[in-house]
């Protein structure tokens, strides 16, 4: 959630400007939710790739048998997306609820 609260704080003026020129609350909400989900999905993909590489390395170097199933990869990917939605909703809601005038004055 911290990774998504920082952009909301840093981009307060941008959000105020977008709202002042006609962006609706749902537009701002969608933008920040899309950013949160994409960040989580990219993190999930990196985690899956690292997990596969470490698993193969353990099998090759230490001789420990490891098994990676497509189901476990799907669960990891779905969990990463769910984390993005869950922890991205509050910062997105906070951004969408800003008053345009106060956001434009923000330094």
PDB file of N, CA and C in Angstrom:
ATOM      1  N   UNK A   1       0.834  -1.182   0.000  1.00  0.00           N
ATOM      2  CA  UNK A   1       0.000   0.000   0.000  1.00  0.00           C
ATOM      3  C   UNK A   1       0.882   1.249   0.000  1.00  0.00           C
ATOM      4  N   UNK A   2       2.007   1.186   0.658  1.00  0.00           N
ATOM      5  CA  UNK A   2       2.910   2.330   0.689  1.00  0.00           C
ATOM      6  C   UNK A   2       3.397   2.681  -0.711  1.00  0.00           C
ATOM      7  N   UNK A   3       3.624   1.675  -1.538  1.00  0.00           N
ATOM      8  CA  UNK A   3       4.087   1.914  -2.901  1.00  0.00           C
ATOM      9  C   UNK A   3       3.044   2.672  -3.716  1.00  0.00           C
ATOM     10  N   UNK A   4       1.806   2.627  -3.333  1.00  0.00           N
ATOM     11  CA  UNK A   4       0.768   3.356  -4.055  1.00  0.00           C
ATOM     12  C   UNK A   4       0.375   4.657  -3.353  1.00  0.00           C
ATOM     13  N   UNK A   5       0.646   4.785  -2.059  1.00  0.00           N
ATOM     14  CA  UNK A   5       0.356   6.051  -1.378  1.00  0.00           C
ATOM     15  C   UNK A   5       1.347   7.136  -1.784  1.00  0.00           C
ATOM     16  N   UNK A   6       2.582   6.747  -2.043  1.00  0.00           N
ATOM     17  CA  UNK A   6       3.600   7.725  -2.429  1.00  0.00           C
ATOM     18  C   UNK A   6       3.243   8.421  -3.748  1.00  0.00           C
ATOM     19  N   UNK A   7       2.854   7.677  -4.813  1.00  0.00           N
ATOM     20  CA  UNK A   7       2.484   8.393  -6.046  1.00  0.00           C
ATOM     21  C   UNK A   7       1.279   9.316  -5.878  1.00  0.00           C
ATOM     22  N   UNK A   8       0.347   8.949  -5.026  1.00  0.00           N
ATOM     23  CA  UNK A   8      -0.814   9.820  -4.797  1.00  0.00           C
ATOM     24  C   UNK A   8      -0.347  11.130  -4.182  1.00  0.00           C
ATOM     25  N   UNK A   9       0.540  11.048  -3.222  1.00  0.00           N
ATOM     26  CA  UNK A   9       1.042  12.253  -2.564  1.00  0.00           C
ATOM     27  C   UNK A   9       1.881  13.093  -3.521  1.00  0.00           C
ATOM     28  N   UNK A  10       2.734  12.422  -4.297  1.00  0.00           N
ATOM     29  CA  UNK A  10       3.611  13.149  -5.212  1.00  0.00           C
ATOM     30  C   UNK A  10       2.852  13.785  -6.375  1.00  0.00           C
ATOM     31  N   UNK A  11       1.741  13.200  -6.759  1.00  0.00           N
ATOM     32  CA  UNK A  11       1.008  13.671  -7.935  1.00  0.00           C
ATOM     33  C   UNK A  11      -0.293  14.385  -7.583  1.00  0.00           C
ATOM     34  N   UNK A  12      -0.331  14.972  -6.414  1.00  0.00           N
ATOM     35  CA  UNK A  12      -1.543  15.655  -5.973  1.00  0.00           C
ATOM     36  C   UNK A  12      -1.917  16.786  -6.923  1.00  0.00           C
ATOM     37  N   UNK A  13      -0.951  17.554  -7.352  1.00  0.00           N
ATOM     38  CA  UNK A  13      -1.253  18.664  -8.275  1.00  0.00           C
ATOM     39  C   UNK A  13      -1.782  18.140  -9.604  1.00  0.00           C
ATOM     40  N   UNK A  14      -1.189  17.065 -10.110  1.00  0.00           N
ATOM     41  CA  UNK A  14      -1.666  16.472 -11.369  1.00  0.00           C
ATOM     42  C   UNK A  14      -3.109  15.999 -11.238  1.00  0.00           C
ATOM     43  N   UNK A  15      -3.407  15.370 -10.117  1.00  0.00           N
ATOM     44  CA  UNK A  15      -4.768  14.888  -9.880  1.00  0.00           C
ATOM     45  C   UNK A  15      -5.740  16.063  -9.834  1.00  0.00           C
ATOM     46  N   UNK A  16      -5.342  17.134  -9.136  1.00  0.00           N
ATOM     47  CA  UNK A  16      -6.183  18.323  -9.069  1.00  0.00           C
ATOM     48  C   UNK A  16      -6.413  18.939 -10.434  1.00  0.00           C
ATOM     49  N   UNK A  17      -5.380  18.971 -11.248  1.00  0.00           N
ATOM     50  CA  UNK A  17      -5.504  19.519 -12.590  1.00  0.00           C
ATOM     51  C   UNK A  17      -6.431  18.663 -13.444  1.00  0.00           C
ATOM     52  N   UNK A  18      -6.267  17.362 -13.370  1.00  0.00           N
ATOM     53  CA  UNK A  18      -7.145  16.472 -14.140  1.00  0.00           C
ATOM     54  C   UNK A  18      -8.594  16.635 -13.720  1.00  0.00           C
ATOM     55  N   UNK A  19      -8.827  16.754 -12.415  1.00  0.00           N
ATOM     56  CA  UNK A  19     -10.202  16.911 -11.944  1.00  0.00           C
ATOM     57  C   UNK A  19     -10.763  18.283 -12.322  1.00  0.00           C
ATOM     58  N   UNK A  20      -9.898  19.289 -12.328  1.00  0.00           N
ATOM     59  CA  UNK A  20     -10.354  20.637 -12.676  1.00  0.00           C
ATOM     60  C   UNK A  20     -10.763  20.738 -14.140  1.00  0.00           C
ATOM     61  N   UNK A  21     -10.155  19.938 -15.001  1.00  0.00           N
ATOM     62  CA  UNK A  21     -10.509  20.002 -16.419  1.00  0.00           C
ATOM     63  C   UNK A  21     -11.565  18.969 -16.800  1.00  0.00           C
ATOM     64  N   UNK A  22     -12.123  18.267 -15.810  1.00  0.00           N
ATOM     65  CA  UNK A  22     -13.259  17.422 -16.105  1.00  0.00           C
ATOM     66  C   UNK A  22     -13.142  15.941 -15.825  1.00  0.00           C
ATOM     67  N   UNK A  23     -12.028  15.483 -15.300  1.00  0.00           N
ATOM     68  CA  UNK A  23     -11.920  14.054 -14.976  1.00  0.00           C
ATOM     69  C   UNK A  23     -12.863  13.726 -13.824  1.00  0.00           C
ATOM     70  N   UNK A  24     -13.564  12.627 -13.970  1.00  0.00           N
ATOM     71  CA  UNK A  24     -14.503  12.212 -12.930  1.00  0.00           C
ATOM     72  C   UNK A  24     -13.782  11.378 -11.884  1.00  0.00           C
ATOM     73  N   UNK A  25     -14.457  11.182 -10.775  1.00  0.00           N
ATOM     74  CA  UNK A  25     -13.892  10.400  -9.679  1.00  0.00           C
ATOM     75  C   UNK A  25     -13.522   9.001 -10.152  1.00  0.00           C
ATOM     76  N   UNK A  26     -14.375   8.383 -10.946  1.00  0.00           N
ATOM     77  CA  UNK A  26     -14.085   7.021 -11.400  1.00  0.00           C
ATOM     78  C   UNK A  26     -12.894   6.975 -12.350  1.00  0.00           C
ATOM     79  N   UNK A  27     -12.626   8.067 -13.077  1.00  0.00           N
ATOM     80  CA  UNK A  27     -11.452   8.104 -13.949  1.00  0.00           C
ATOM     81  C   UNK A  27     -10.164   8.064 -13.129  1.00  0.00           C
ATOM     82  N   UNK A  28     -10.125   8.843 -12.077  1.00  0.00           N
ATOM     83  CA  UNK A  28      -8.955   8.869 -11.199  1.00  0.00           C
ATOM     84  C   UNK A  28      -8.815   7.525 -10.492  1.00  0.00           C
ATOM     85  N   UNK A  29      -9.935   6.985 -10.018  1.00  0.00           N
ATOM     86  CA  UNK A  29      -9.922   5.687  -9.343  1.00  0.00           C
ATOM     87  C   UNK A  29      -9.393   4.599 -10.269  1.00  0.00           C
ATOM     88  N   UNK A  30      -9.852   4.577 -11.495  1.00  0.00           N
ATOM     89  CA  UNK A  30      -9.384   3.578 -12.464  1.00  0.00           C
ATOM     90  C   UNK A  30      -7.903   3.719 -12.753  1.00  0.00           C
ATOM     91  N   UNK A  31      -7.439   4.951 -12.881  1.00  0.00           N
ATOM     92  CA  UNK A  31      -6.027   5.172 -13.181  1.00  0.00           C
ATOM     93  C   UNK A  31      -5.143   4.588 -12.084  1.00  0.00           C
ATOM     94  N   UNK A  32      -5.433   4.898 -10.840  1.00  0.00           N
ATOM     95  CA  UNK A  32      -4.586   4.427  -9.756  1.00  0.00           C
ATOM     96  C   UNK A  32      -4.755   2.932  -9.495  1.00  0.00           C
ATOM     97  N   UNK A  33      -5.956   2.403  -9.693  1.00  0.00           N
ATOM     98  CA  UNK A  33      -6.123   0.953  -9.567  1.00  0.00           C
ATOM     99  C   UNK A  33      -5.365   0.223 -10.667  1.00  0.00           C
ATOM    100  N   UNK A  34      -5.382   0.755 -11.879  1.00  0.00           N
ATOM    101  CA  UNK A  34      -4.631   0.134 -12.973  1.00  0.00           C
ATOM    102  C   UNK A  34      -3.134   0.152 -12.681  1.00  0.00           C
ATOM    103  N   UNK A  35      -2.647   1.250 -12.131  1.00  0.00           N
ATOM    104  CA  UNK A  35      -1.231   1.312 -11.769  1.00  0.00           C
ATOM    105  C   UNK A  35      -0.890   0.301 -10.681  1.00  0.00           C
ATOM    106  N   UNK A  36      -1.749   0.181  -9.683  1.00  0.00           N
ATOM    107  CA  UNK A  36      -1.486  -0.758  -8.589  1.00  0.00           C
ATOM    108  C   UNK A  36      -1.487  -2.198  -9.084  1.00  0.00           C
ATOM    109  N   UNK A  37      -2.462  -2.544  -9.907  1.00  0.00           N
ATOM    110  CA  UNK A  37      -2.543  -3.916 -10.413  1.00  0.00           C
ATOM    111  C   UNK A  37      -1.370  -4.212 -11.341  1.00  0.00           C
ATOM    112  N   UNK A  38      -1.014  -3.273 -12.208  1.00  0.00           N
ATOM    113  CA  UNK A  38       0.110  -3.530 -13.116  1.00  0.00           C
ATOM    114  C   UNK A  38       1.412  -3.667 -12.348  1.00  0.00           C
ATOM    115  N   UNK A  39       1.622  -2.860 -11.325  1.00  0.00           N
ATOM    116  CA  UNK A  39       2.816  -2.982 -10.501  1.00  0.00           C
ATOM    117  C   UNK A  39       2.858  -4.339  -9.796  1.00  0.00           C
ATOM    118  N   UNK A  40       1.726  -4.790  -9.288  1.00  0.00           N
ATOM    119  CA  UNK A  40       1.663  -6.078  -8.609  1.00  0.00           C
ATOM    120  C   UNK A  40       1.862  -7.241  -9.576  1.00  0.00           C
ATOM    121  N   UNK A  41       1.294  -7.139 -10.764  1.00  0.00           N
ATOM    122  CA  UNK A  41       1.436  -8.216 -11.745  1.00  0.00           C
ATOM    123  C   UNK A  41       2.880  -8.319 -12.219  1.00  0.00           C
ATOM    124  N   UNK A  42       3.529  -7.180 -12.462  1.00  0.00           N
ATOM    125  CA  UNK A  42       4.941  -7.214 -12.850  1.00  0.00           C
ATOM    126  C   UNK A  42       5.770  -7.826 -11.720  1.00  0.00           C
ATOM    127  N   UNK A  43       5.487  -7.442 -10.495  1.00  0.00           N
ATOM    128  CA  UNK A  43       6.167  -8.042  -9.350  1.00  0.00           C
ATOM    129  C   UNK A  43       5.905  -9.532  -9.248  1.00  0.00           C
ATOM    130  N   UNK A  44       4.685  -9.945  -9.544  1.00  0.00           N
ATOM    131  CA  UNK A  44       4.352 -11.367  -9.535  1.00  0.00           C
ATOM    132  C   UNK A  44       5.102 -12.145 -10.596  1.00  0.00           C
ATOM    133  N   UNK A  45       5.224 -11.569 -11.789  1.00  0.00           N
ATOM    134  CA  UNK A  45       5.960 -12.229 -12.869  1.00  0.00           C
ATOM    135  C   UNK A  45       7.436 -12.363 -12.500  1.00  0.00           C
ATOM    136  N   UNK A  46       8.007 -11.292 -11.953  1.00  0.00           N
ATOM    137  CA  UNK A  46       9.406 -11.355 -11.524  1.00  0.00           C
ATOM    138  C   UNK A  46       9.580 -12.413 -10.436  1.00  0.00           C
ATOM    139  N   UNK A  47       8.646 -12.466  -9.505  1.00  0.00           N
ATOM    140  CA  UNK A  47       8.708 -13.473  -8.444  1.00  0.00           C
ATOM    141  C   UNK A  47       8.599 -14.893  -8.976  1.00  0.00           C
ATOM    142  N   UNK A  48       7.741 -15.094  -9.957  1.00  0.00           N
ATOM    143  CA  UNK A  48       7.589 -16.426 -10.550  1.00  0.00           C
ATOM    144  C   UNK A  48       8.870 -16.828 -11.270  1.00  0.00           C
ATOM    145  N   UNK A  49       9.443 -15.899 -12.034  1.00  0.00           N
ATOM    146  CA  UNK A  49      10.683 -16.205 -12.752  1.00  0.00           C
ATOM    147  C   UNK A  49      11.808 -16.518 -11.771  1.00  0.00           C
ATOM    148  N   UNK A  50      11.943 -15.711 -10.724  1.00  0.00           N
ATOM    149  CA  UNK A  50      12.977 -15.979  -9.722  1.00  0.00           C
ATOM    150  C   UNK A  50      12.733 -17.308  -9.007  1.00  0.00           C
ATOM    151  N   UNK A  51      11.486 -17.610  -8.715  1.00  0.00           N
ATOM    152  CA  UNK A  51      11.165 -18.878  -8.063  1.00  0.00           C
ATOM    153  C   UNK A  51      11.529 -20.073  -8.920  1.00  0.00           C
ATOM    154  N   UNK A  52      11.241 -19.982 -10.213  1.00  0.00           N
ATOM    155  CA  UNK A  52      11.597 -21.072 -11.126  1.00  0.00           C
ATOM    156  C   UNK A  52      13.113 -21.213 -11.220  1.00  0.00           C
ATOM    157  N   UNK A  53      13.811 -20.089 -11.330  1.00  0.00           N
ATOM    158  CA  UNK A  53      15.275 -20.137 -11.425  1.00  0.00           C
ATOM    159  C   UNK A  53      15.912 -20.714 -10.164  1.00  0.00           C
ATOM    160  N   UNK A  54      15.439 -20.310  -9.004  1.00  0.00           N
ATOM    161  CA  UNK A  54      15.974 -20.847  -7.746  1.00  0.00           C
ATOM    162  C   UNK A  54      15.658 -22.335  -7.622  1.00  0.00           C
ATOM    163  N   UNK A  55      14.461 -22.717  -8.003  1.00  0.00           N
ATOM    164  CA  UNK A  55      14.081 -24.123  -7.947  1.00  0.00           C
ATOM    165  C   UNK A  55      14.958 -24.978  -8.856  1.00  0.00           C
ATOM    166  N   UNK A  56      15.172 -24.495 -10.077  1.00  0.00           N
ATOM    167  CA  UNK A  56      16.042 -25.239 -11.005  1.00  0.00           C
ATOM    168  C   UNK A  56      17.478 -25.271 -10.512  1.00  0.00           C
ATOM    169  N   UNK A  57      17.929 -24.189  -9.906  1.00  0.00           N
ATOM    170  CA  UNK A  57      19.282 -24.137  -9.365  1.00  0.00           C
ATOM    171  C   UNK A  57      19.456 -25.127  -8.222  1.00  0.00           C
ATOM    172  N   UNK A  58      18.455 -25.219  -7.347  1.00  0.00           N
ATOM    173  CA  UNK A  58      18.529 -26.197  -6.251  1.00  0.00           C
ATOM    174  C   UNK A  58      18.563 -27.625  -6.779  1.00  0.00           C
ATOM    175  N   UNK A  59      17.789 -27.886  -7.800  1.00  0.00           N
ATOM    176  CA  UNK A  59      17.775 -29.232  -8.381  1.00  0.00           C
ATOM    177  C   UNK A  59      19.117 -29.540  -9.035  1.00  0.00           C
ATOM    178  N   UNK A  60      19.672 -28.594  -9.736  1.00  0.00           N
ATOM    179  CA  UNK A  60      20.909 -28.832 -10.472  1.00  0.00           C
ATOM    180  C   UNK A  60      22.128 -28.894  -9.555  1.00  0.00           C
ATOM    181  N   UNK A  61      22.243 -27.945  -8.604  1.00  0.00           N
ATOM    182  CA  UNK A  61      23.442 -27.869  -7.765  1.00  0.00           C
ATOM    183  C   UNK A  61      23.427 -28.816  -6.580  1.00  0.00           C
ATOM    184  N   UNK A  62      22.290 -28.931  -5.914  1.00  0.00           N
ATOM    185  CA  UNK A  62      22.236 -29.736  -4.698  1.00  0.00           C
ATOM    186  C   UNK A  62      21.586 -31.100  -4.898  1.00  0.00           C
ATOM    187  N   UNK A  63      20.978 -31.281  -6.026  1.00  0.00           N
ATOM    188  CA  UNK A  63      20.337 -32.556  -6.295  1.00  0.00           C
ATOM    189  C   UNK A  63      18.999 -32.730  -5.595  1.00  0.00           C
ATOM    190  N   UNK A  64      18.438 -31.650  -5.092  1.00  0.00           N
ATOM    191  CA  UNK A  64      17.138 -31.732  -4.436  1.00  0.00           C
ATOM    192  C   UNK A  64      16.054 -31.722  -5.504  1.00  0.00           C
ATOM    193  N   UNK A  65      15.197 -32.708  -5.473  1.00  0.00           N
ATOM    194  CA  UNK A  65      14.137 -32.723  -6.487  1.00  0.00           C
ATOM    195  C   UNK A  65      13.069 -31.667  -6.163  1.00  0.00           C
ATOM    196  N   UNK A  66      12.758 -30.824  -7.127  1.00  0.00           N
ATOM    197  CA  UNK A  66      11.700 -29.815  -6.970  1.00  0.00           C
ATOM    198  C   UNK A  66      10.714 -29.960  -8.113  1.00  0.00           C
ATOM    199  N   UNK A  67       9.477 -29.643  -7.819  1.00  0.00           N
ATOM    200  CA  UNK A  67       8.433 -29.712  -8.823  1.00  0.00           C
ATOM    201  C   UNK A  67       7.673 -28.396  -8.849  1.00  0.00           C
ATOM    202  N   UNK A  68       7.513 -27.859 -10.042  1.00  0.00           N
ATOM    203  CA  UNK A  68       6.736 -26.632 -10.213  1.00  0.00           C
ATOM    204  C   UNK A  68       5.532 -26.988 -11.077  1.00  0.00           C
ATOM    205  N   UNK A  69       4.352 -26.726 -10.548  1.00  0.00           N
ATOM    206  CA  UNK A  69       3.141 -27.034 -11.298  1.00  0.00           C
ATOM    207  C   UNK A  69       2.546 -25.749 -11.879  1.00  0.00           C
ATOM    208  N   UNK A  70       1.794 -25.910 -12.923  1.00  0.00           N
ATOM    209  CA  UNK A  70       1.145 -24.746 -13.523  1.00  0.00           C
ATOM    210  C   UNK A  70       0.101 -24.162 -12.569  1.00  0.00           C
ATOM    211  N   UNK A  71      -0.482 -24.997 -11.747  1.00  0.00           N
ATOM    212  CA  UNK A  71      -1.454 -24.515 -10.761  1.00  0.00           C
ATOM    213  C   UNK A  71      -0.820 -23.574  -9.746  1.00  0.00           C
ATOM    214  N   UNK A  72       0.387 -23.910  -9.292  1.00  0.00           N
ATOM    215  CA  UNK A  72       1.056 -23.038  -8.323  1.00  0.00           C
ATOM    216  C   UNK A  72       1.442 -21.707  -8.960  1.00  0.00           C
ATOM    217  N   UNK A  73       1.812 -21.740 -10.227  1.00  0.00           N
ATOM    218  CA  UNK A  73       2.133 -20.498 -10.926  1.00  0.00           C
ATOM    219  C   UNK A  73       0.883 -19.643 -11.092  1.00  0.00           C
ATOM    220  N   UNK A  74      -0.237 -20.256 -11.447  1.00  0.00           N
ATOM    221  CA  UNK A  74      -1.495 -19.512 -11.588  1.00  0.00           C
ATOM    222  C   UNK A  74      -1.949 -18.908 -10.268  1.00  0.00           C
ATOM    223  N   UNK A  75      -1.801 -19.662  -9.181  1.00  0.00           N
ATOM    224  CA  UNK A  75      -2.185 -19.152  -7.863  1.00  0.00           C
ATOM    225  C   UNK A  75      -1.300 -17.958  -7.489  1.00  0.00           C
ATOM    226  N   UNK A  76       0.004 -18.058  -7.742  1.00  0.00           N
ATOM    227  CA  UNK A  76       0.916 -16.954  -7.432  1.00  0.00           C
ATOM    228  C   UNK A  76       0.564 -15.713  -8.249  1.00  0.00           C
ATOM    229  N   UNK A  77       0.261 -15.910  -9.517  1.00  0.00           N
ATOM    230  CA  UNK A  77      -0.087 -14.791 -10.391  1.00  0.00           C
ATOM    231  C   UNK A  77      -1.409 -14.151  -9.956  1.00  0.00           C
ATOM    232  N   UNK A  78      -2.395 -14.962  -9.628  1.00  0.00           N
ATOM    233  CA  UNK A  78      -3.688 -14.448  -9.167  1.00  0.00           C
ATOM    234  C   UNK A  78      -3.540 -13.722  -7.830  1.00  0.00           C
ATOM    235  N   UNK A  79      -2.709 -14.251  -6.958  1.00  0.00           N
ATOM    236  CA  UNK A  79      -2.492 -13.618  -5.659  1.00  0.00           C
ATOM    237  C   UNK A  79      -1.828 -12.253  -5.827  1.00  0.00           C
ATOM    238  N   UNK A  80      -0.884 -12.156  -6.754  1.00  0.00           N
ATOM    239  CA  UNK A  80      -0.226 -10.874  -7.004  1.00  0.00           C
ATOM    240  C   UNK A  80      -1.235  -9.847  -7.504  1.00  0.00           C
ATOM    241  N   UNK A  81      -2.119 -10.236  -8.395  1.00  0.00           N
ATOM    242  CA  UNK A  81      -3.159  -9.322  -8.879  1.00  0.00           C
ATOM    243  C   UNK A  81      -4.121  -8.924  -7.776  1.00  0.00           C
ATOM    244  N   UNK A  82      -4.489  -9.877  -6.929  1.00  0.00           N
ATOM    245  CA  UNK A  82      -5.407  -9.592  -5.826  1.00  0.00           C
ATOM    246  C   UNK A  82      -4.780  -8.631  -4.824  1.00  0.00           C
ATOM    247  N   UNK A  83      -3.493  -8.785  -4.565  1.00  0.00           N
ATOM    248  CA  UNK A  83      -2.799  -7.864  -3.660  1.00  0.00           C
ATOM    249  C   UNK A  83      -2.816  -6.458  -4.242  1.00  0.00           C
ATOM    250  N   UNK A  84      -2.633  -6.347  -5.558  1.00  0.00           N
ATOM    251  CA  UNK A  84      -2.679  -5.042  -6.203  1.00  0.00           C
ATOM    252  C   UNK A  84      -4.027  -4.375  -6.061  1.00  0.00           C
ATOM    253  N   UNK A  85      -5.081  -5.135  -6.223  1.00  0.00           N
ATOM    254  CA  UNK A  85      -6.431  -4.580  -6.075  1.00  0.00           C
ATOM    255  C   UNK A  85      -6.701  -4.215  -4.623  1.00  0.00           C
ATOM    256  N   UNK A  86      -6.372  -5.118  -3.711  1.00  0.00           N
ATOM    257  CA  UNK A  86      -6.676  -4.915  -2.296  1.00  0.00           C
ATOM    258  C   UNK A  86      -5.925  -3.715  -1.721  1.00  0.00           C
ATOM    259  N   UNK A  87      -4.614  -3.666  -1.935  1.00  0.00           N
ATOM    260  CA  UNK A  87      -3.822  -2.590  -1.350  1.00  0.00           C
ATOM    261  C   UNK A  87      -3.763  -1.346  -2.226  1.00  0.00           C
ATOM    262  N   UNK A  88      -4.262  -1.412  -3.423  1.00  0.00           N
ATOM    263  CA  UNK A  88      -4.315  -0.233  -4.274  1.00  0.00           C
ATOM    264  C   UNK A  88      -5.623   0.516  -4.176  1.00  0.00           C
ATOM    265  N   UNK A  89      -6.643  -0.106  -3.600  1.00  0.00           N
ATOM    266  CA  UNK A  89      -7.955   0.533  -3.547  1.00  0.00           C
ATOM    267  C   UNK A  89      -7.961   1.767  -2.648  1.00  0.00           C
ATOM    268  N   UNK A  90      -7.383   1.676  -1.461  1.00  0.00           N
ATOM    269  CA  UNK A  90      -7.400   2.814  -0.538  1.00  0.00           C
ATOM    270  C   UNK A  90      -6.670   4.023  -1.110  1.00  0.00           C
ATOM    271  N   UNK A  91      -5.435   3.878  -1.608  1.00  0.00           N
ATOM    272  CA  UNK A  91      -4.791   5.052  -2.209  1.00  0.00           C
ATOM    273  C   UNK A  91      -5.549   5.588  -3.421  1.00  0.00           C
ATOM    274  N   UNK A  92      -6.141   4.702  -4.206  1.00  0.00           N
ATOM    275  CA  UNK A  92      -6.918   5.150  -5.366  1.00  0.00           C
ATOM    276  C   UNK A  92      -8.147   5.921  -4.908  1.00  0.00           C
ATOM    277  N   UNK A  93      -8.783   5.443  -3.880  1.00  0.00           N
ATOM    278  CA  UNK A  93      -9.967   6.125  -3.341  1.00  0.00           C
ATOM    279  C   UNK A  93      -9.580   7.485  -2.762  1.00  0.00           C
ATOM    280  N   UNK A  94      -8.416   7.519  -2.106  1.00  0.00           N
ATOM    281  CA  UNK A  94      -7.931   8.783  -1.542  1.00  0.00           C
ATOM    282  C   UNK A  94      -7.662   9.790  -2.663  1.00  0.00           C
ATOM    283  N   UNK A  95      -7.052   9.343  -3.737  1.00  0.00           N
ATOM    284  CA  UNK A  95      -6.762  10.229  -4.865  1.00  0.00           C
ATOM    285  C   UNK A  95      -8.049  10.713  -5.514  1.00  0.00           C
ATOM    286  N   UNK A  96      -9.010   9.832  -5.657  1.00  0.00           N
ATOM    287  CA  UNK A  96     -10.261  10.193  -6.317  1.00  0.00           C
ATOM    288  C   UNK A  96     -11.102  11.136  -5.468  1.00  0.00           C
ATOM    289  N   UNK A  97     -10.896  11.130  -4.167  1.00  0.00           N
ATOM    290  CA  UNK A  97     -11.687  11.970  -3.282  1.00  0.00           C
ATOM    291  C   UNK A  97     -11.093  13.346  -3.014  1.00  0.00           C
ATOM    292  N   UNK A  98      -9.964  13.656  -3.646  1.00  0.00           N
ATOM    293  CA  UNK A  98      -9.347  14.955  -3.412  1.00  0.00           C
ATOM    294  C   UNK A  98     -10.214  16.087  -3.970  1.00  0.00           C
ATOM    295  N   UNK A  99     -10.194  17.204  -3.273  1.00  0.00           N
ATOM    296  CA  UNK A  99     -10.860  18.411  -3.757  1.00  0.00           C
ATOM    297  C   UNK A  99      -9.941  19.054  -4.790  1.00  0.00           C
ATOM    298  N   UNK A 100     -10.429  19.324  -5.999  1.00  0.00           N
ATOM    299  CA  UNK A 100      -9.547  19.867  -7.045  1.00  0.00           C
ATOM    300  C   UNK A 100      -8.852  21.174  -6.661  1.00  0.00           C
ATOM    301  N   UNK A 101      -9.544  22.042  -5.976  1.00  0.00           N
ATOM    302  CA  UNK A 101      -8.961  23.331  -5.605  1.00  0.00           C
ATOM    303  C   UNK A 101      -7.834  23.139  -4.584  1.00  0.00           C
ATOM    304  N   UNK A 102      -8.087  22.323  -3.576  1.00  0.00           N
ATOM    305  CA  UNK A 102      -7.055  22.061  -2.564  1.00  0.00           C
ATOM    306  C   UNK A 102      -5.870  21.314  -3.191  1.00  0.00           C
ATOM    307  N   UNK A 103      -6.136  20.423  -4.116  1.00  0.00           N
ATOM    308  CA  UNK A 103      -5.062  19.668  -4.749  1.00  0.00           C
ATOM    309  C   UNK A 103      -4.184  20.574  -5.608  1.00  0.00           C
ATOM    310  N   UNK A 104      -4.779  21.556  -6.256  1.00  0.00           N
ATOM    311  CA  UNK A 104      -3.996  22.483  -7.068  1.00  0.00           C
ATOM    312  C   UNK A 104      -3.120  23.396  -6.201  1.00  0.00           C
ATOM    313  N   UNK A 105      -3.550  23.671  -4.988  1.00  0.00           N
ATOM    314  CA  UNK A 105      -2.773  24.511  -4.064  1.00  0.00           C
ATOM    315  C   UNK A 105      -1.668  23.740  -3.380  1.00  0.00           C
ATOM    316  N   UNK A 106      -1.711  22.429  -3.443  1.00  0.00           N
ATOM    317  CA  UNK A 106      -0.770  21.575  -2.708  1.00  0.00           C
ATOM    318  C   UNK A 106       0.653  21.810  -3.182  1.00  0.00           C
ATOM    319  N   UNK A 107       1.587  21.941  -2.261  1.00  0.00           N
ATOM    320  CA  UNK A 107       3.006  22.094  -2.589  1.00  0.00           C
ATOM    321  C   UNK A 107       3.756  20.882  -2.158  1.00  0.00           C
TER     322      UNK A 107
END
